Short mmCIF file of N, CA, C and O in Angstrom, two decimals:
data_model
loop_
_atom_site.label_atom_id
_atom_site.label_comp_id
_atom_site.label_asym_id
_atom_site.label_seq_id
_atom_site.Cartn_x
_atom_site.Cartn_y
_atom_site.Cartn_z
N ARG O 1 122.35 12.20 21.10
CA ARG O 1 124.28 12.49 21.52
C ARG O 1 125.24 11.04 21.15
O ARG O 1 125.98 11.67 21.07
N TYR O 2 124.26 9.99 21.76
CA TYR O 2 125.04 9.47 20.78
C TYR O 2 126.15 9.74 18.85
O TYR O 2 127.59 9.39 18.88
N THR O 3 125.11 9.89 18.83
CA THR O 3 125.54 10.40 17.20
C THR O 3 126.70 10.94 17.63
O THR O 3 127.78 11.52 16.05
N ARG O 4 126.12 12.15 17.75
CA ARG O 4 127.22 13.67 18.13
C ARG O 4 128.59 12.66 18.70
O ARG O 4 129.52 13.65 18.20
N PHE O 5 128.52 12.60 19.52
CA PHE O 5 129.70 11.48 20.39
C PHE O 5 130.68 11.36 19.03
O PHE O 5 131.90 11.06 18.41
N LEU O 6 130.53 10.02 18.31
CA LEU O 6 130.68 9.46 16.71
C LEU O 6 131.08 10.65 16.66
O LEU O 6 132.31 9.79 15.89
N GLU O 7 130.16 11.08 15.56
CA GLU O 7 130.50 11.51 14.69
C GLU O 7 131.87 12.50 14.91
O GLU O 7 133.10 13.04 13.87
N GLN O 8 132.55 12.75 16.03
CA GLN O 8 133.84 13.52 16.54
C GLN O 8 135.02 12.81 16.00
O GLN O 8 136.11 13.21 15.51
N PHE O 9 134.58 11.33 15.75
CA PHE O 9 136.15 10.34 15.82
C PHE O 9 135.79 9.83 14.04
O PHE O 9 136.80 9.26 13.63
N TYR O 10 134.39 9.24 14.22
CA TYR O 10 133.99 9.70 12.42
C TYR O 10 133.44 10.07 12.18
O TYR O 10 131.98 9.61 11.58
N PRO O 11 133.54 10.82 11.08
CA PRO O 11 132.54 11.55 10.75
C PRO O 11 131.95 11.42 10.17
O PRO O 11 130.74 11.00 9.81
N GLU O 12 131.82 10.12 9.35
CA GLU O 12 131.30 9.28 8.45
C GLU O 12 130.27 8.35 8.73
O GLU O 12 129.22 7.63 7.98
N VAL O 13 130.10 8.11 9.95
CA VAL O 13 129.34 7.21 11.05
C VAL O 13 127.40 7.59 10.21
O VAL O 13 127.28 8.39 10.25
N ARG O 14 127.02 6.82 10.40
CA ARG O 14 126.20 6.83 11.02
C ARG O 14 124.75 5.97 11.64
O ARG O 14 125.17 4.09 11.63
N VAL O 15 124.71 6.42 12.66
CA VAL O 15 123.22 6.16 13.52
C VAL O 15 121.85 5.89 13.43
O VAL O 15 121.53 6.96 12.95
N VAL O 16 121.61 4.82 12.93
CA VAL O 16 119.81 4.23 13.29
C VAL O 16 119.13 3.91 14.00
O VAL O 16 119.56 2.91 14.76
N ASN O 17 118.19 4.14 14.56
CA ASN O 17 117.86 4.14 15.74
C ASN O 17 116.40 3.55 15.39
O ASN O 17 115.04 4.18 15.26
N LEU O 18 115.81 1.79 16.27
CA LEU O 18 114.88 1.25 15.45
C LEU O 18 114.56 1.29 16.98
O LEU O 18 113.19 0.50 16.85
N ALA O 19 114.59 2.10 18.27
CA ALA O 19 113.70 1.67 19.48
C ALA O 19 112.31 2.49 19.57
O ALA O 19 112.01 3.09 19.10
N VAL O 20 111.90 1.53 20.28
CA VAL O 20 110.59 1.74 21.30
C VAL O 20 110.50 1.56 22.16
O VAL O 20 110.90 0.54 22.39
N GLY O 21 109.93 2.50 22.53
CA GLY O 21 110.12 2.64 24.42
C GLY O 21 109.14 1.76 25.06
O GLY O 21 108.01 1.32 23.67
N GLY O 22 109.82 0.72 25.28
CA GLY O 22 108.25 -0.53 26.05
C GLY O 22 108.51 -1.54 26.12
O GLY O 22 108.20 -2.83 25.96
N TYR O 23 109.20 -2.00 24.58
CA TYR O 23 109.62 -3.05 23.77
C TYR O 23 110.79 -3.83 24.54
O TYR O 23 111.22 -3.60 25.64
N GLY O 24 110.46 -5.48 24.59
CA GLY O 24 111.69 -6.27 25.39
C GLY O 24 112.10 -6.83 25.08
O GLY O 24 111.88 -6.83 23.25
N THR O 25 112.85 -8.11 25.28
CA THR O 25 113.11 -8.54 23.55
C THR O 25 112.69 -10.13 22.90
O THR O 25 112.93 -9.64 21.84
N HIS O 26 111.57 -9.77 23.27
CA HIS O 26 110.44 -11.02 22.07
C HIS O 26 110.33 -9.92 20.97
O HIS O 26 110.33 -10.39 20.16
N HIS O 27 109.94 -8.89 21.21
CA HIS O 27 109.45 -7.64 20.15
C HIS O 27 111.03 -7.68 18.71
O HIS O 27 110.81 -7.87 17.93
N LEU O 28 112.20 -7.94 19.84
CA LEU O 28 113.73 -7.38 18.48
C LEU O 28 114.28 -8.89 18.49
O LEU O 28 114.61 -9.04 17.32
N LEU O 29 113.46 -9.55 18.88
CA LEU O 29 113.59 -11.75 17.86
C LEU O 29 113.06 -11.27 16.30
O LEU O 29 112.73 -10.17 15.92
N PRO O 30 114.50 -11.68 15.80
CA PRO O 30 114.06 -12.14 14.05
C PRO O 30 113.06 -12.56 13.53
O PRO O 30 112.53 -13.47 13.95
N ASP O 31 112.54 -12.49 12.36
CA ASP O 31 111.19 -12.36 11.74
C ASP O 31 110.88 -14.18 11.27
O ASP O 31 111.67 -14.52 11.31
N GLY O 32 110.06 -14.42 12.27
CA GLY O 32 109.52 -15.36 12.23
C GLY O 32 109.78 -16.81 13.42
O GLY O 32 109.14 -17.32 13.55
N THR O 33 110.73 -16.31 13.96
CA THR O 33 110.47 -16.47 15.23
C THR O 33 109.91 -16.95 16.00
O THR O 33 108.58 -16.42 16.56
N PRO O 34 109.26 -18.19 16.39
CA PRO O 34 107.99 -18.49 17.75
C PRO O 34 108.29 -17.50 18.76
O PRO O 34 109.01 -17.91 19.37
N VAL O 35 107.11 -17.73 19.22
CA VAL O 35 106.88 -17.39 21.12
C VAL O 35 106.00 -18.13 21.45
O VAL O 35 104.87 -17.54 20.45
N ALA O 36 106.49 -17.80 22.67
CA ALA O 36 104.90 -18.67 23.69
C ALA O 36 104.02 -17.70 24.02
O ALA O 36 103.66 -16.82 23.41
N PRO O 37 102.33 -18.65 23.88
CA PRO O 37 101.56 -17.73 23.36
C PRO O 37 101.86 -16.62 24.34
O PRO O 37 101.94 -16.50 26.06
N GLY O 38 100.68 -15.81 24.80
CA GLY O 38 100.97 -15.18 25.15
C GLY O 38 101.53 -13.62 25.35
O GLY O 38 102.04 -13.02 26.39
N ARG O 39 102.79 -14.23 24.73
CA ARG O 39 104.26 -12.92 24.47
C ARG O 39 104.32 -11.58 23.65
O ARG O 39 103.31 -11.86 21.91
N PRO O 40 104.72 -11.15 23.53
CA PRO O 40 104.34 -10.28 22.34
C PRO O 40 105.58 -11.04 20.92
O PRO O 40 106.22 -11.52 21.02
N GLN O 41 105.02 -11.00 20.12
CA GLN O 41 105.80 -10.99 18.88
C GLN O 41 107.04 -10.42 18.04
O GLN O 41 106.40 -8.92 18.63
N PRO O 42 107.45 -10.39 17.27
CA PRO O 42 108.90 -9.82 16.67
C PRO O 42 108.28 -8.76 15.88
O PRO O 42 106.90 -9.40 15.10
N ASP O 43 109.01 -7.35 16.00
CA ASP O 43 108.39 -6.74 15.14
C ASP O 43 109.15 -6.26 14.72
O ASP O 43 110.22 -5.88 14.32
N PRO O 44 108.14 -6.89 13.18
CA PRO O 44 109.02 -6.11 12.17
C PRO O 44 109.77 -4.82 11.15
O PRO O 44 110.62 -5.04 10.33
N GLU O 45 109.12 -4.03 12.18
CA GLU O 45 110.03 -2.83 11.85
C GLU O 45 111.30 -2.53 13.68
O GLU O 45 111.80 -1.00 12.44
N HIS O 46 111.21 -2.97 14.09
CA HIS O 46 112.24 -2.20 14.59
C HIS O 46 113.07 -3.70 15.65
O HIS O 46 113.57 -3.89 16.41
N ASN O 47 113.04 -4.90 14.91
CA ASN O 47 113.78 -5.54 14.99
C ASN O 47 115.24 -6.22 14.77
O ASN O 47 115.26 -5.70 14.23
N ILE O 48 115.77 -7.82 15.51
CA ILE O 48 116.83 -7.75 14.69
C ILE O 48 117.75 -7.49 12.91
O ILE O 48 118.37 -7.52 12.85
N THR O 49 116.04 -8.86 12.30
CA THR O 49 115.98 -8.94 11.24
C THR O 49 116.24 -7.02 10.44
O THR O 49 116.58 -7.30 9.75
N LYS O 50 115.43 -6.44 10.73
CA LYS O 50 114.90 -5.12 10.21
C LYS O 50 116.48 -4.43 10.83
O LYS O 50 116.99 -3.59 9.39
N ALA O 51 117.07 -4.31 11.84
CA ALA O 51 118.50 -3.56 11.66
C ALA O 51 119.07 -4.62 10.95
O ALA O 51 119.68 -3.51 10.66
N LEU O 52 119.51 -5.85 10.52
CA LEU O 52 120.38 -5.63 9.76
C LEU O 52 120.56 -6.04 8.53
O LEU O 52 121.44 -6.01 7.59
N THR O 53 119.75 -4.80 8.16
CA THR O 53 119.38 -4.57 6.47
C THR O 53 119.66 -3.30 6.40
O THR O 53 119.94 -2.97 5.34
N TYR O 54 119.36 -2.02 7.06
CA TYR O 54 120.83 -1.63 6.75
C TYR O 54 122.92 -2.01 6.90
O TYR O 54 123.61 -1.22 6.72
N ARG O 55 123.03 -3.36 7.30
CA ARG O 55 124.23 -3.99 6.91
C ARG O 55 124.62 -2.95 8.26
O ARG O 55 126.72 -2.46 7.74
N PRO O 56 125.08 -3.47 9.40
CA PRO O 56 125.49 -2.36 10.23
C PRO O 56 127.05 -3.44 11.31
O PRO O 56 126.87 -4.66 10.39
N ASP O 57 128.10 -2.34 11.19
CA ASP O 57 128.91 -3.07 11.80
C ASP O 57 128.92 -3.24 13.35
O ASP O 57 129.96 -4.40 13.42
N VAL O 58 128.21 -2.24 13.37
CA VAL O 58 128.07 -2.50 15.28
C VAL O 58 126.27 -2.19 15.86
O VAL O 58 125.60 -1.72 14.84
N ILE O 59 125.47 -3.20 16.26
CA ILE O 59 124.66 -3.23 16.69
C ILE O 59 124.27 -2.94 18.52
O ILE O 59 125.07 -3.66 19.06
N VAL O 60 124.08 -1.97 18.45
CA VAL O 60 123.58 -1.47 20.26
C VAL O 60 122.39 -2.13 21.08
O VAL O 60 121.50 -1.82 20.03
N LEU O 61 121.91 -2.71 21.20
CA LEU O 61 121.11 -3.04 22.41
C LEU O 61 121.28 -2.58 23.38
O LEU O 61 121.53 -3.36 24.34
N ASN O 62 119.68 -1.95 24.25
CA ASN O 62 119.73 -1.38 25.15
C ASN O 62 118.10 -1.68 25.14
O ASN O 62 117.14 -1.29 25.22
N LEU O 63 118.45 -2.55 26.89
CA LEU O 63 116.65 -3.54 26.94
C LEU O 63 116.76 -3.54 28.33
O LEU O 63 117.14 -4.55 29.40
N PRO O 64 117.06 -2.18 29.28
CA PRO O 64 117.09 -2.41 30.04
C PRO O 64 116.48 -3.24 31.09
O PRO O 64 117.17 -3.38 32.84
N SER O 65 114.93 -2.85 30.97
CA SER O 65 114.62 -3.92 32.87
C SER O 65 112.42 -3.69 32.12
O SER O 65 112.30 -4.70 33.41
N ASN O 66 112.31 -3.80 30.54
CA ASN O 66 110.84 -4.52 30.15
C ASN O 66 110.65 -5.59 30.94
O ASN O 66 109.85 -5.95 31.00
N ASP O 67 112.03 -6.96 29.69
CA ASP O 67 111.14 -8.05 30.43
C ASP O 67 111.11 -7.75 32.18
O ASP O 67 109.79 -9.02 32.07
N ALA O 68 111.75 -7.98 32.53
CA ALA O 68 111.63 -8.16 34.02
C ALA O 68 110.06 -6.51 34.56
O ALA O 68 109.65 -8.21 35.10
N SER O 69 110.03 -6.02 34.09
CA SER O 69 108.74 -6.27 33.84
C SER O 69 107.66 -6.61 34.38
O SER O 69 106.72 -6.15 34.87
N GLN O 70 107.11 -7.74 33.42
CA GLN O 70 106.44 -7.89 33.24
C GLN O 70 107.12 -9.58 33.42
O GLN O 70 106.18 -9.94 33.71
N SER O 71 108.01 -9.48 34.32
CA SER O 71 108.28 -11.15 35.08
C SER O 71 108.83 -11.92 33.70
O SER O 71 108.47 -13.47 34.47
N TYR O 72 108.97 -11.73 32.91
CA TYR O 72 109.87 -12.62 32.23
C TYR O 72 110.98 -13.56 32.94
O TYR O 72 111.45 -12.15 33.12
N GLY O 73 111.37 -14.45 32.98
CA GLY O 73 112.30 -15.48 33.71
C GLY O 73 113.47 -15.23 32.85
O GLY O 73 113.99 -14.75 31.85
N ALA O 74 114.86 -15.18 33.60
CA ALA O 74 115.85 -14.99 33.49
C ALA O 74 116.39 -15.47 32.48
O ALA O 74 117.03 -15.08 31.15
N ASP O 75 116.03 -17.21 32.04
CA ASP O 75 115.84 -18.00 31.04
C ASP O 75 115.65 -17.88 29.82
O ASP O 75 116.21 -18.05 28.80
N GLU O 76 114.41 -17.39 29.92
CA GLU O 76 112.88 -17.14 28.84
C GLU O 76 114.71 -15.78 27.73
O GLU O 76 114.55 -15.68 26.86
N GLN O 77 114.87 -14.09 28.70
CA GLN O 77 115.26 -13.34 28.39
C GLN O 77 116.87 -13.92 27.92
O GLN O 77 117.07 -14.01 26.79
N MET O 78 117.46 -14.34 28.42
CA MET O 78 119.00 -15.11 28.19
C MET O 78 118.32 -15.61 26.64
O MET O 78 119.22 -15.38 26.16
N ALA O 79 117.40 -16.64 26.50
CA ALA O 79 117.43 -17.11 25.75
C ALA O 79 116.85 -16.47 24.75
O ALA O 79 117.47 -16.39 22.81
N ASN O 80 116.51 -15.65 24.21
CA ASN O 80 115.45 -14.29 23.72
C ASN O 80 116.84 -13.59 23.30
O ASN O 80 117.61 -13.64 21.94
N PHE O 81 118.01 -13.71 24.27
CA PHE O 81 119.56 -12.71 23.90
C PHE O 81 120.45 -12.76 22.75
O PHE O 81 120.84 -12.54 22.10
N GLU O 82 120.16 -14.68 23.22
CA GLU O 82 121.19 -15.45 22.35
C GLU O 82 120.30 -15.71 20.81
O GLU O 82 121.48 -15.46 19.71
N THR O 83 119.19 -16.03 20.99
CA THR O 83 118.45 -15.67 19.27
C THR O 83 119.09 -14.39 18.77
O THR O 83 119.51 -14.46 17.80
N ILE O 84 119.12 -13.73 19.37
CA ILE O 84 119.18 -12.18 18.80
C ILE O 84 120.75 -11.62 18.31
O ILE O 84 121.39 -11.49 17.34
N THR O 85 121.70 -12.70 19.16
CA THR O 85 123.39 -12.67 18.97
C THR O 85 123.26 -13.41 17.79
O THR O 85 124.02 -13.19 16.86
N GLN O 86 123.06 -14.63 17.60
CA GLN O 86 123.04 -15.67 16.56
C GLN O 86 123.26 -15.00 15.17
O GLN O 86 123.39 -14.80 14.19
N ALA O 87 122.04 -13.92 15.46
CA ALA O 87 121.74 -13.59 13.50
C ALA O 87 122.40 -12.25 13.36
O ALA O 87 122.69 -11.97 12.47
N ALA O 88 122.98 -11.75 14.84
CA ALA O 88 123.68 -10.27 14.40
C ALA O 88 124.77 -11.62 14.39
O ALA O 88 126.09 -10.43 13.58
N GLU O 89 125.40 -11.96 14.80
CA GLU O 89 127.07 -13.05 14.14
C GLU O 89 126.54 -13.28 13.15
O GLU O 89 127.90 -13.64 12.50
N ALA O 90 125.74 -14.04 12.60
CA ALA O 90 125.27 -15.10 11.26
C ALA O 90 125.60 -13.71 10.11
O ALA O 90 126.12 -13.78 8.85
N ALA O 91 125.29 -12.73 10.48
CA ALA O 91 125.05 -11.48 9.56
C ALA O 91 126.75 -10.44 9.61
O ALA O 91 127.17 -9.66 8.82
N GLY O 92 127.47 -10.40 10.03
CA GLY O 92 128.86 -10.07 10.26
C GLY O 92 128.84 -9.10 11.91
O GLY O 92 129.36 -7.85 11.09
N ALA O 93 127.66 -8.80 12.06
CA ALA O 93 127.25 -7.84 12.91
C ALA O 93 128.17 -7.56 14.56
O ALA O 93 127.91 -9.08 14.99
N LEU O 94 129.11 -6.25 14.86
CA LEU O 94 129.21 -6.99 16.38
C LEU O 94 128.02 -6.67 17.06
O LEU O 94 127.08 -5.12 16.41
N LEU O 95 127.21 -6.89 18.24
CA LEU O 95 126.60 -6.56 19.36
C LEU O 95 127.16 -6.18 20.48
O LEU O 95 127.27 -7.64 20.97
N TRP O 96 126.69 -5.00 21.01
CA TRP O 96 126.19 -4.59 22.34
C TRP O 96 125.98 -4.27 23.22
O TRP O 96 124.58 -3.66 22.91
N VAL O 97 125.41 -4.81 24.12
CA VAL O 97 124.38 -5.49 24.94
C VAL O 97 124.85 -4.13 26.07
O VAL O 97 125.44 -4.86 26.87
N THR O 98 123.63 -3.18 26.03
CA THR O 98 124.15 -2.73 27.36
C THR O 98 123.44 -3.28 28.82
O THR O 98 122.84 -4.57 28.39
N THR O 99 123.59 -2.55 29.55
CA THR O 99 123.45 -3.34 31.53
C THR O 99 121.96 -2.91 31.60
O THR O 99 121.07 -1.78 31.19
N THR O 100 122.01 -3.22 32.61
CA THR O 100 120.73 -3.63 32.73
C THR O 100 120.09 -1.68 33.59
O THR O 100 121.24 -1.38 34.53
N GLN O 101 119.34 -0.83 34.30
CA GLN O 101 119.26 0.34 34.65
C GLN O 101 118.03 -0.06 35.70
O GLN O 101 117.00 -0.13 35.94
N PRO O 102 117.97 0.63 36.60
CA PRO O 102 117.41 0.76 37.98
C PRO O 102 116.08 1.33 37.83
O PRO O 102 115.97 2.26 37.40
N ARG O 103 115.39 0.35 38.63
CA ARG O 103 113.75 0.56 38.34
C ARG O 103 112.87 0.80 39.16
O ARG O 103 114.10 -0.39 40.16
N ASN O 104 112.16 0.72 40.34
CA ASN O 104 111.27 0.92 41.48
C ASN O 104 110.11 -1.28 40.65
O ASN O 104 109.37 -0.49 41.09
N PHE O 105 111.35 -1.77 41.54
CA PHE O 105 110.26 -3.13 41.16
C PHE O 105 110.12 -3.89 42.56
O PHE O 105 110.38 -3.59 43.66
N GLU O 106 108.81 -4.85 42.43
CA GLU O 106 108.68 -5.79 42.74
C GLU O 106 109.43 -6.66 43.15
O GLU O 106 110.78 -7.16 42.69
N LYS O 107 110.00 -7.48 44.71
CA LYS O 107 111.57 -8.15 44.85
C LYS O 107 111.39 -9.16 44.04
O LYS O 107 112.25 -9.07 43.57
N HIS O 108 110.88 -9.82 43.55
CA HIS O 108 111.13 -10.84 42.18
C HIS O 108 110.78 -10.15 40.94
O HIS O 108 112.23 -11.18 40.38
N GLN O 109 110.73 -9.18 40.90
CA GLN O 109 111.05 -8.68 39.90
C GLN O 109 112.67 -8.19 39.47
O GLN O 109 113.56 -8.48 38.61
N ILE O 110 113.21 -7.53 40.75
CA ILE O 110 114.76 -7.31 41.49
C ILE O 110 115.71 -8.79 41.16
O ILE O 110 116.47 -8.97 39.98
N ALA O 111 114.74 -9.53 41.08
CA ALA O 111 115.77 -11.53 41.29
C ALA O 111 116.41 -11.37 39.61
O ALA O 111 116.66 -11.57 39.56
N ILE O 112 114.93 -11.36 39.41
CA ILE O 112 114.61 -10.59 38.00
C ILE O 112 115.86 -10.29 37.26
O ILE O 112 116.22 -10.83 36.39
N GLN O 113 115.66 -9.30 37.32
CA GLN O 113 116.15 -8.55 36.47
C GLN O 113 118.39 -9.20 37.14
O GLN O 113 118.82 -8.45 35.97
#
């Protein structure tokens, strides 16, 4: 839908979707980023490093609740977002981060989200 919407205004647009259901911020960290034990490793086929190989003007980052579902703290998530943002900025790409989405969570997970 998003591609069709954009094509109305920018016929030359190319949208590449690297999304994987269930992924969180750790998966999207740049190649080689160290992560804490027990956390997911960056996925070189779906992370910011891969996204930047397409030389994008804009990257839309949609990670609405999976980190909170794993009870990863807000500070940890924000540090990951900052690392991803720095990679995008260094490559000259704009990064748009979407907001959270409602989900049936425990109280502590709602607080994280």
